Amino acid sequence: MTAFLHTLRDLLADLSAGHANDRLPERWARLLDALVGGYPADASTLMVAHDDGLQPVAVLGLDDEVRGRRFSLTAHPRLATIAAHPGVCRFPLDSSLPDPFDGLLDDSLSHVHDCMGVALRDGDRLLGMLTLDALTPGCLAVIDDNELLAAAGLLATCLRLAQQLSDTRSRLNQALDQHFPDQNAPRNSAPYWQSPAMRRLEKSLTLVAPTDMSVLLHGETGVGKERIARRVHALSARCEGPLVRVNCAALPESLIESELFGHRRGAFSGAVRDHRGHFAMAHEGTLMLDEIGELPLAMQPKLLRVLQEGEIQPLGSETPQRVNVRLIAVTNRDLSQEVAAGRFREDLYHRLSVFPLEVPPLRERREDVPLLAGSLLEDNRIRLGLANLRLDLTAEHALLAWPWPGNIRELEHTLGRAALRALGDQSPVGQGARRDAVVRIAAHHLELPTTPADDTLAPEPSVPETHPAPSAPLREAVETFQRRHIALALETHNGNWAATARALHTDSGNLHRLAKRLGLKA
């Protein structure tokens, strides 16, 4: 209990100081470990409720990518059963209901044989869920229901306090909104970013989002600029208003002015009725101009005038119309170079780039690959109608080694193709996927080069040579080496078990179990 109270104190202190993005994952994991880490479970999760399902914020005995998944209650009947249960929900050992973590606890794709869980509530409102799973039938029977309910009550209090801080703070920049999102927030966003590059972006994003400043989002193709733009809108005071997206590259040059500013009936041939235009549609909300670098040079002065004066004049109208719009411009071009080349007006560039945000390429944020992969794996699991879909260690290493020139879009398509190939290898020809099938993606399913395309991956930790006494039993000598090797790797990765497992080329769940046996974990 002392460890729990210290961790809770640290969590609340971090939230109050605005450090949630950097330390929140570690704090939630420590809370979970302090309360249920001593139970004979092979895997445990603390999940937070969203409008579209549950998302783990802390896991024990599972790969880090699980935190990137969303588990909808309609797709996971066990979770729905726990959510509807008033107390501790235990499933019969012969339950036919699929478990959301079947095939994820070990390398053998084993199904869960013992499962229990508790819904975390604030009155009648579902805050989240605590789950425990084991591969050995009956091993969870020793857990006292009242003790688990007490632990669940403490976790529910933590979630409630965190949400209250999220709802009432003025300067914490919506750090917890990734766990307790507004209903307008984009789906399938990662629970929090692991990479320093995205944490810096998130800090800038949550600083500018509550203002009405124009934002220029720039970055390579496929990095997720539209998702970031939607997040700016969701965290702004305009989140209840419309978000209107316009692809400037898709607009015919002859119709751009009409599409943006509207027209009156009879303004030109074919104008048989009034048209509002995208600026009018985005009134009191946000207008996202995608591919702004494709806007014709002749059209740029008219856009500049609208931004300066805050009013539009539809074609065929003699009366200007006031509009209150927050503008987000998106581009994969370097607009400063476009200005130098004479293809983009300098005054418009400065008007758009009041607050520029660069979305980093995936090769500069490799730490986020497991979470992004987890979200995409869950999407493909649902699409293919599988019990579960996971990566083996060779696939994980291949994903981390590849530089992803096509960024998130390339990762999405690569995993989609790989899931289909893996299913084809596992299912008999001419037969569909079984609902209880657990499909494992290996490196060869990804069809990526097997050697790293660059050397930016963190090196594996080196271990000083040790020489156990020759008289020591072999098992003792092996365990001594394992203990030192794991401890050094854990220290190298700042206590991050998931990163340690990846560096040691081992399954995260297996590493947790081995660490407990070696006395490295309580």
mmCIF file of N, CA and C in Angstrom, residues 402-479:
data_model
loop_
_atom_site.group_PDB
_atom_site.id
_atom_site.type_symbol
_atom_site.label_atom_id
_atom_site.label_comp_id
_atom_site.label_asym_id
_atom_site.label_seq_id
_atom_site.Cartn_x
_atom_site.Cartn_y
_atom_site.Cartn_z
ATOM 1 N N TRP A 402 12.774 -0.652 -40.131
ATOM 2 C CA TRP A 402 12.470 -0.046 -41.434
ATOM 3 C C TRP A 402 12.297 1.469 -41.290
ATOM 4 N N PRO A 403 12.824 2.284 -42.230
ATOM 5 C CA PRO A 403 12.759 3.751 -42.093
ATOM 6 C C PRO A 403 11.421 4.371 -42.470
ATOM 7 N N TRP A 404 10.512 3.617 -43.047
ATOM 8 C CA TRP A 404 9.154 4.078 -43.370
ATOM 9 C C TRP A 404 9.137 5.358 -44.199
ATOM 10 N N PRO A 405 9.631 5.306 -45.436
ATOM 11 C CA PRO A 405 9.576 6.494 -46.288
ATOM 12 C C PRO A 405 8.150 6.971 -46.559
ATOM 13 N N GLY A 406 7.175 6.049 -46.497
ATOM 14 C CA GLY A 406 5.779 6.441 -46.674
ATOM 15 C C GLY A 406 5.064 6.737 -45.375
ATOM 16 N N ASN A 407 5.802 6.673 -44.257
ATOM 17 C CA ASN A 407 5.303 7.053 -42.939
ATOM 18 C C ASN A 407 4.117 6.200 -42.480
ATOM 19 N N ILE A 408 3.164 6.795 -41.763
ATOM 20 C CA ILE A 408 2.079 6.020 -41.156
ATOM 21 C C ILE A 408 1.222 5.341 -42.214
ATOM 22 N N ARG A 409 1.040 6.002 -43.335
ATOM 23 C CA ARG A 409 0.233 5.403 -44.399
ATOM 24 C C ARG A 409 0.885 4.115 -44.907
ATOM 25 N N GLU A 410 2.212 4.126 -45.037
ATOM 26 C CA GLU A 410 2.919 2.920 -45.458
ATOM 27 C C GLU A 410 2.802 1.830 -44.396
ATOM 28 N N LEU A 411 2.915 2.210 -43.112
ATOM 29 C CA LEU A 411 2.758 1.236 -42.026
ATOM 30 C C LEU A 411 1.368 0.615 -42.060
ATOM 31 N N GLU A 412 0.351 1.434 -42.279
ATOM 32 C CA GLU A 412 -1.025 0.936 -42.342
ATOM 33 C C GLU A 412 -1.194 -0.080 -43.462
ATOM 34 N N HIS A 413 -0.720 0.237 -44.632
ATOM 35 C CA HIS A 413 -0.882 -0.668 -45.778
ATOM 36 C C HIS A 413 -0.023 -1.917 -45.617
ATOM 37 N N THR A 414 1.180 -1.750 -45.051
ATOM 38 C CA THR A 414 2.057 -2.905 -44.848
ATOM 39 C C THR A 414 1.415 -3.912 -43.902
ATOM 40 N N LEU A 415 0.858 -3.437 -42.794
ATOM 41 C CA LEU A 415 0.228 -4.344 -41.835
ATOM 42 C C LEU A 415 -1.051 -4.953 -42.402
ATOM 43 N N GLY A 416 -1.792 -4.198 -43.197
ATOM 44 C CA GLY A 416 -2.994 -4.747 -43.814
ATOM 45 C C GLY A 416 -2.676 -5.902 -44.747
ATOM 46 N N ARG A 417 -1.644 -5.724 -45.582
ATOM 47 C CA ARG A 417 -1.232 -6.810 -46.484
ATOM 48 C C ARG A 417 -0.665 -7.982 -45.702
ATOM 49 N N ALA A 418 0.144 -7.680 -44.682
ATOM 50 C CA ALA A 418 0.768 -8.746 -43.897
ATOM 51 C C ALA A 418 -0.272 -9.583 -43.163
ATOM 52 N N ALA A 419 -1.315 -8.945 -42.649
ATOM 53 C CA ALA A 419 -2.372 -9.678 -41.949
ATOM 54 C C ALA A 419 -3.051 -10.664 -42.898
ATOM 55 N N LEU A 420 -3.280 -10.221 -44.125
ATOM 56 C CA LEU A 420 -3.931 -11.098 -45.101
ATOM 57 C C LEU A 420 -3.014 -12.263 -45.479
ATOM 58 N N ARG A 421 -1.732 -11.985 -45.657
ATOM 59 C CA ARG A 421 -0.792 -13.063 -45.982
ATOM 60 C C ARG A 421 -0.683 -14.070 -44.837
ATOM 61 N N ALA A 422 -0.606 -13.559 -43.612
ATOM 62 C CA ALA A 422 -0.497 -14.449 -42.451
ATOM 63 C C ALA A 422 -1.738 -15.309 -42.314
ATOM 64 N N LEU A 423 -2.902 -14.727 -42.569
ATOM 65 C CA LEU A 423 -4.146 -15.494 -42.508
ATOM 66 C C LEU A 423 -4.147 -16.566 -43.593
ATOM 67 N N GLY A 424 -3.665 -16.220 -44.779
ATOM 68 C CA GLY A 424 -3.608 -17.196 -45.858
ATOM 69 C C GLY A 424 -2.679 -18.356 -45.547
ATOM 70 N N ASP A 425 -1.572 -18.081 -44.867
ATOM 71 C CA ASP A 425 -0.641 -19.153 -44.490
ATOM 72 C C ASP A 425 -1.231 -20.057 -43.423
ATOM 73 N N GLN A 426 -2.087 -19.487 -42.562
ATOM 74 C CA GLN A 426 -2.584 -20.243 -41.413
ATOM 75 C C GLN A 426 -3.891 -20.967 -41.708
ATOM 76 N N SER A 427 -4.707 -20.424 -42.624
ATOM 77 C CA SER A 427 -6.002 -21.030 -42.917
ATOM 78 C C SER A 427 -5.893 -21.963 -44.118
ATOM 79 N N PRO A 428 -6.579 -23.093 -44.098
ATOM 80 C CA PRO A 428 -6.577 -23.998 -45.252
ATOM 81 C C PRO A 428 -7.137 -23.308 -46.481
ATOM 82 N N VAL A 429 -6.612 -23.699 -47.644
ATOM 83 C CA VAL A 429 -7.071 -23.105 -48.899
ATOM 84 C C VAL A 429 -8.564 -23.360 -49.072
ATOM 85 N N GLY A 430 -9.289 -22.292 -49.421
ATOM 86 C CA GLY A 430 -10.720 -22.435 -49.666
ATOM 87 C C GLY A 430 -11.581 -22.304 -48.422
ATOM 88 N N GLN A 431 -10.952 -22.153 -47.238
ATOM 89 C CA GLN A 431 -11.725 -22.003 -46.015
ATOM 90 C C GLN A 431 -11.517 -20.597 -45.463
ATOM 91 N N GLY A 432 -12.558 -20.052 -44.888
ATOM 92 C CA GLY A 432 -12.479 -18.728 -44.293
ATOM 93 C C GLY A 432 -11.832 -18.783 -42.922
ATOM 94 N N ALA A 433 -11.597 -17.599 -42.354
ATOM 95 C CA ALA A 433 -10.995 -17.510 -41.026
ATOM 96 C C ALA A 433 -11.989 -17.963 -39.964
ATOM 97 N N ARG A 434 -11.511 -18.703 -38.983
ATOM 98 C CA ARG A 434 -12.353 -19.103 -37.866
ATOM 99 C C ARG A 434 -12.439 -17.958 -36.862
ATOM 100 N N ARG A 435 -13.586 -17.848 -36.216
ATOM 101 C CA ARG A 435 -13.757 -16.779 -35.248
ATOM 102 C C ARG A 435 -12.811 -16.924 -34.057
ATOM 103 N N ASP A 436 -12.332 -18.137 -33.778
ATOM 104 C CA ASP A 436 -11.420 -18.326 -32.653
ATOM 105 C C ASP A 436 -9.966 -18.364 -33.103
ATOM 106 N N ALA A 437 -9.698 -17.982 -34.356
ATOM 107 C CA ALA A 437 -8.337 -18.056 -34.878
ATOM 108 C C ALA A 437 -7.492 -16.909 -34.334
ATOM 109 N N VAL A 438 -6.287 -17.248 -33.898
ATOM 110 C CA VAL A 438 -5.283 -16.254 -33.520
ATOM 111 C C VAL A 438 -4.195 -16.305 -34.579
ATOM 112 N N VAL A 439 -4.024 -15.219 -35.286
ATOM 113 C CA VAL A 439 -3.088 -15.173 -36.416
ATOM 114 C C VAL A 439 -1.861 -14.368 -36.009
ATOM 115 N N ARG A 440 -0.704 -14.933 -36.319
ATOM 116 C CA ARG A 440 0.555 -14.272 -35.974
ATOM 117 C C ARG A 440 1.263 -13.825 -37.241
ATOM 118 N N ILE A 441 1.635 -12.552 -37.271
ATOM 119 C CA ILE A 441 2.357 -11.975 -38.398
ATOM 120 C C ILE A 441 3.853 -12.117 -38.148
ATOM 121 N N ALA A 442 4.554 -12.721 -39.082
ATOM 122 C CA ALA A 442 6.006 -12.855 -39.008
ATOM 123 C C ALA A 442 6.663 -11.853 -39.957
ATOM 124 N N ALA A 443 7.968 -11.733 -39.844
ATOM 125 C CA ALA A 443 8.687 -10.739 -40.647
ATOM 126 C C ALA A 443 8.497 -10.961 -42.142
ATOM 127 N N HIS A 444 8.455 -12.226 -42.575
ATOM 128 C CA HIS A 444 8.344 -12.466 -44.021
ATOM 129 C C HIS A 444 6.989 -12.046 -44.568
ATOM 130 N N HIS A 445 5.969 -11.968 -43.703
ATOM 131 C CA HIS A 445 4.667 -11.482 -44.165
ATOM 132 C C HIS A 445 4.706 -9.987 -44.487
ATOM 133 N N LEU A 446 5.608 -9.259 -43.840
ATOM 134 C CA LEU A 446 5.709 -7.818 -44.069
ATOM 135 C C LEU A 446 6.364 -7.496 -45.405
ATOM 136 N N GLU A 447 7.209 -8.424 -45.887
ATOM 137 C CA GLU A 447 7.961 -8.233 -47.130
ATOM 138 C C GLU A 447 8.784 -6.946 -47.100
ATOM 139 N N LEU A 448 9.458 -6.729 -45.965
ATOM 140 C CA LEU A 448 10.399 -5.625 -45.815
ATOM 141 C C LEU A 448 11.810 -6.206 -45.819
ATOM 142 N N PRO A 449 12.807 -5.432 -46.228
ATOM 143 C CA PRO A 449 14.187 -5.927 -46.163
ATOM 144 C C PRO A 449 14.528 -6.380 -44.751
ATOM 145 N N THR A 450 15.283 -7.446 -44.627
ATOM 146 C CA THR A 450 15.590 -8.008 -43.312
ATOM 147 C C THR A 450 16.698 -7.267 -42.601
ATOM 148 N N THR A 451 17.515 -6.519 -43.332
ATOM 149 C CA THR A 451 18.576 -5.753 -42.688
ATOM 150 C C THR A 451 18.095 -4.331 -42.482
ATOM 151 N N PRO A 452 18.432 -3.705 -41.338
ATOM 152 C CA PRO A 452 17.999 -2.332 -41.086
ATOM 153 C C PRO A 452 18.453 -1.404 -42.196
ATOM 154 N N ALA A 453 17.553 -0.482 -42.566
ATOM 155 C CA ALA A 453 17.892 0.453 -43.637
ATOM 156 C C ALA A 453 18.786 1.575 -43.139
ATOM 157 N N ASP A 454 18.919 1.749 -41.852
ATOM 158 C CA ASP A 454 19.844 2.738 -41.299
ATOM 159 C C ASP A 454 20.282 2.257 -39.935
ATOM 160 N N ASP A 455 21.138 3.052 -39.299
ATOM 161 C CA ASP A 455 21.705 2.625 -38.024
ATOM 162 C C ASP A 455 21.222 3.488 -36.877
ATOM 163 N N THR A 456 19.976 3.997 -36.973
ATOM 164 C CA THR A 456 19.473 4.879 -35.936
ATOM 165 C C THR A 456 18.809 4.141 -34.793
ATOM 166 N N LEU A 457 18.680 2.816 -34.891
ATOM 167 C CA LEU A 457 18.100 2.073 -33.786
ATOM 168 C C LEU A 457 19.062 2.068 -32.611
ATOM 169 N N ALA A 458 18.506 2.083 -31.419
ATOM 170 C CA ALA A 458 19.338 2.051 -30.225
ATOM 171 C C ALA A 458 20.064 0.726 -30.146
ATOM 172 N N PRO A 459 21.362 0.754 -29.820
ATOM 173 C CA PRO A 459 22.096 -0.505 -29.722
ATOM 174 C C PRO A 459 21.640 -1.307 -28.525
ATOM 175 N N GLU A 460 21.812 -2.607 -28.648
ATOM 176 C CA GLU A 460 21.473 -3.458 -27.523
ATOM 177 C C GLU A 460 22.472 -3.224 -26.405
ATOM 178 N N PRO A 461 22.013 -3.320 -25.162
ATOM 179 C CA PRO A 461 22.916 -3.055 -24.048
ATOM 180 C C PRO A 461 24.030 -4.087 -23.988
ATOM 181 N N SER A 462 25.221 -3.609 -23.685
ATOM 182 C CA SER A 462 26.332 -4.525 -23.494
ATOM 183 C C SER A 462 26.388 -4.953 -22.047
ATOM 184 N N VAL A 463 26.787 -6.169 -21.834
ATOM 185 C CA VAL A 463 26.814 -6.719 -20.492
ATOM 186 C C VAL A 463 28.249 -7.093 -20.159
ATOM 187 N N PRO A 464 28.771 -6.602 -19.019
ATOM 188 C CA PRO A 464 30.133 -6.972 -18.665
ATOM 189 C C PRO A 464 30.254 -8.473 -18.467
ATOM 190 N N GLU A 465 31.384 -8.998 -18.899
ATOM 191 C CA GLU A 465 31.588 -10.437 -18.812
ATOM 192 C C GLU A 465 31.647 -10.876 -17.359
ATOM 193 N N THR A 466 30.906 -11.908 -17.017
ATOM 194 C CA THR A 466 30.905 -12.438 -15.660
ATOM 195 C C THR A 466 31.299 -13.902 -15.702
ATOM 196 N N HIS A 467 31.903 -14.342 -14.629
ATOM 197 C CA HIS A 467 32.379 -15.717 -14.561
ATOM 198 C C HIS A 467 31.884 -16.349 -13.266
ATOM 199 N N PRO A 468 30.692 -17.009 -13.281
ATOM 200 C CA PRO A 468 30.236 -17.688 -12.082
ATOM 201 C C PRO A 468 31.256 -18.732 -11.644
ATOM 202 N N ALA A 469 31.267 -18.983 -10.357
ATOM 203 C CA ALA A 469 32.199 -19.966 -9.824
ATOM 204 C C ALA A 469 31.995 -21.303 -10.529
ATOM 205 N N PRO A 470 33.083 -22.000 -10.927
ATOM 206 C CA PRO A 470 32.958 -23.271 -11.646
ATOM 207 C C PRO A 470 32.172 -24.315 -10.866
ATOM 208 N N SER A 471 32.157 -24.182 -9.541
ATOM 209 C CA SER A 471 31.461 -25.184 -8.737
ATOM 210 C C SER A 471 29.970 -24.929 -8.645
ATOM 211 N N ALA A 472 29.499 -23.732 -9.128
ATOM 212 C CA ALA A 472 28.085 -23.422 -9.020
ATOM 213 C C ALA A 472 27.281 -24.313 -9.949
ATOM 214 N N PRO A 473 26.087 -24.761 -9.504
ATOM 215 C CA PRO A 473 25.238 -25.562 -10.390
ATOM 216 C C PRO A 473 24.907 -24.786 -11.662
ATOM 217 N N LEU A 474 24.688 -25.508 -12.753
ATOM 218 C CA LEU A 474 24.425 -24.860 -14.039
ATOM 219 C C LEU A 474 23.213 -23.944 -13.960
ATOM 220 N N ARG A 475 22.126 -24.410 -13.337
ATOM 221 C CA ARG A 475 20.912 -23.595 -13.256
ATOM 222 C C ARG A 475 21.176 -22.285 -12.518
ATOM 223 N N GLU A 476 21.923 -22.374 -11.432
ATOM 224 C CA GLU A 476 22.229 -21.169 -10.661
ATOM 225 C C GLU A 476 23.078 -20.197 -11.476
ATOM 226 N N ALA A 477 24.057 -20.755 -12.225
ATOM 227 C CA ALA A 477 24.907 -19.899 -13.054
ATOM 228 C C ALA A 477 24.092 -19.203 -14.144
ATOM 229 N N VAL A 478 23.169 -19.940 -14.761
ATOM 230 C CA VAL A 478 22.327 -19.363 -15.803
ATOM 231 C C VAL A 478 21.442 -18.257 -15.231
ATOM 232 N N GLU A 479 20.829 -18.514 -14.078
ATOM 233 C CA GLU A 479 19.946 -17.520 -13.468
ATOM 234 C C GLU A 479 20.718 -16.281 -13.033
#
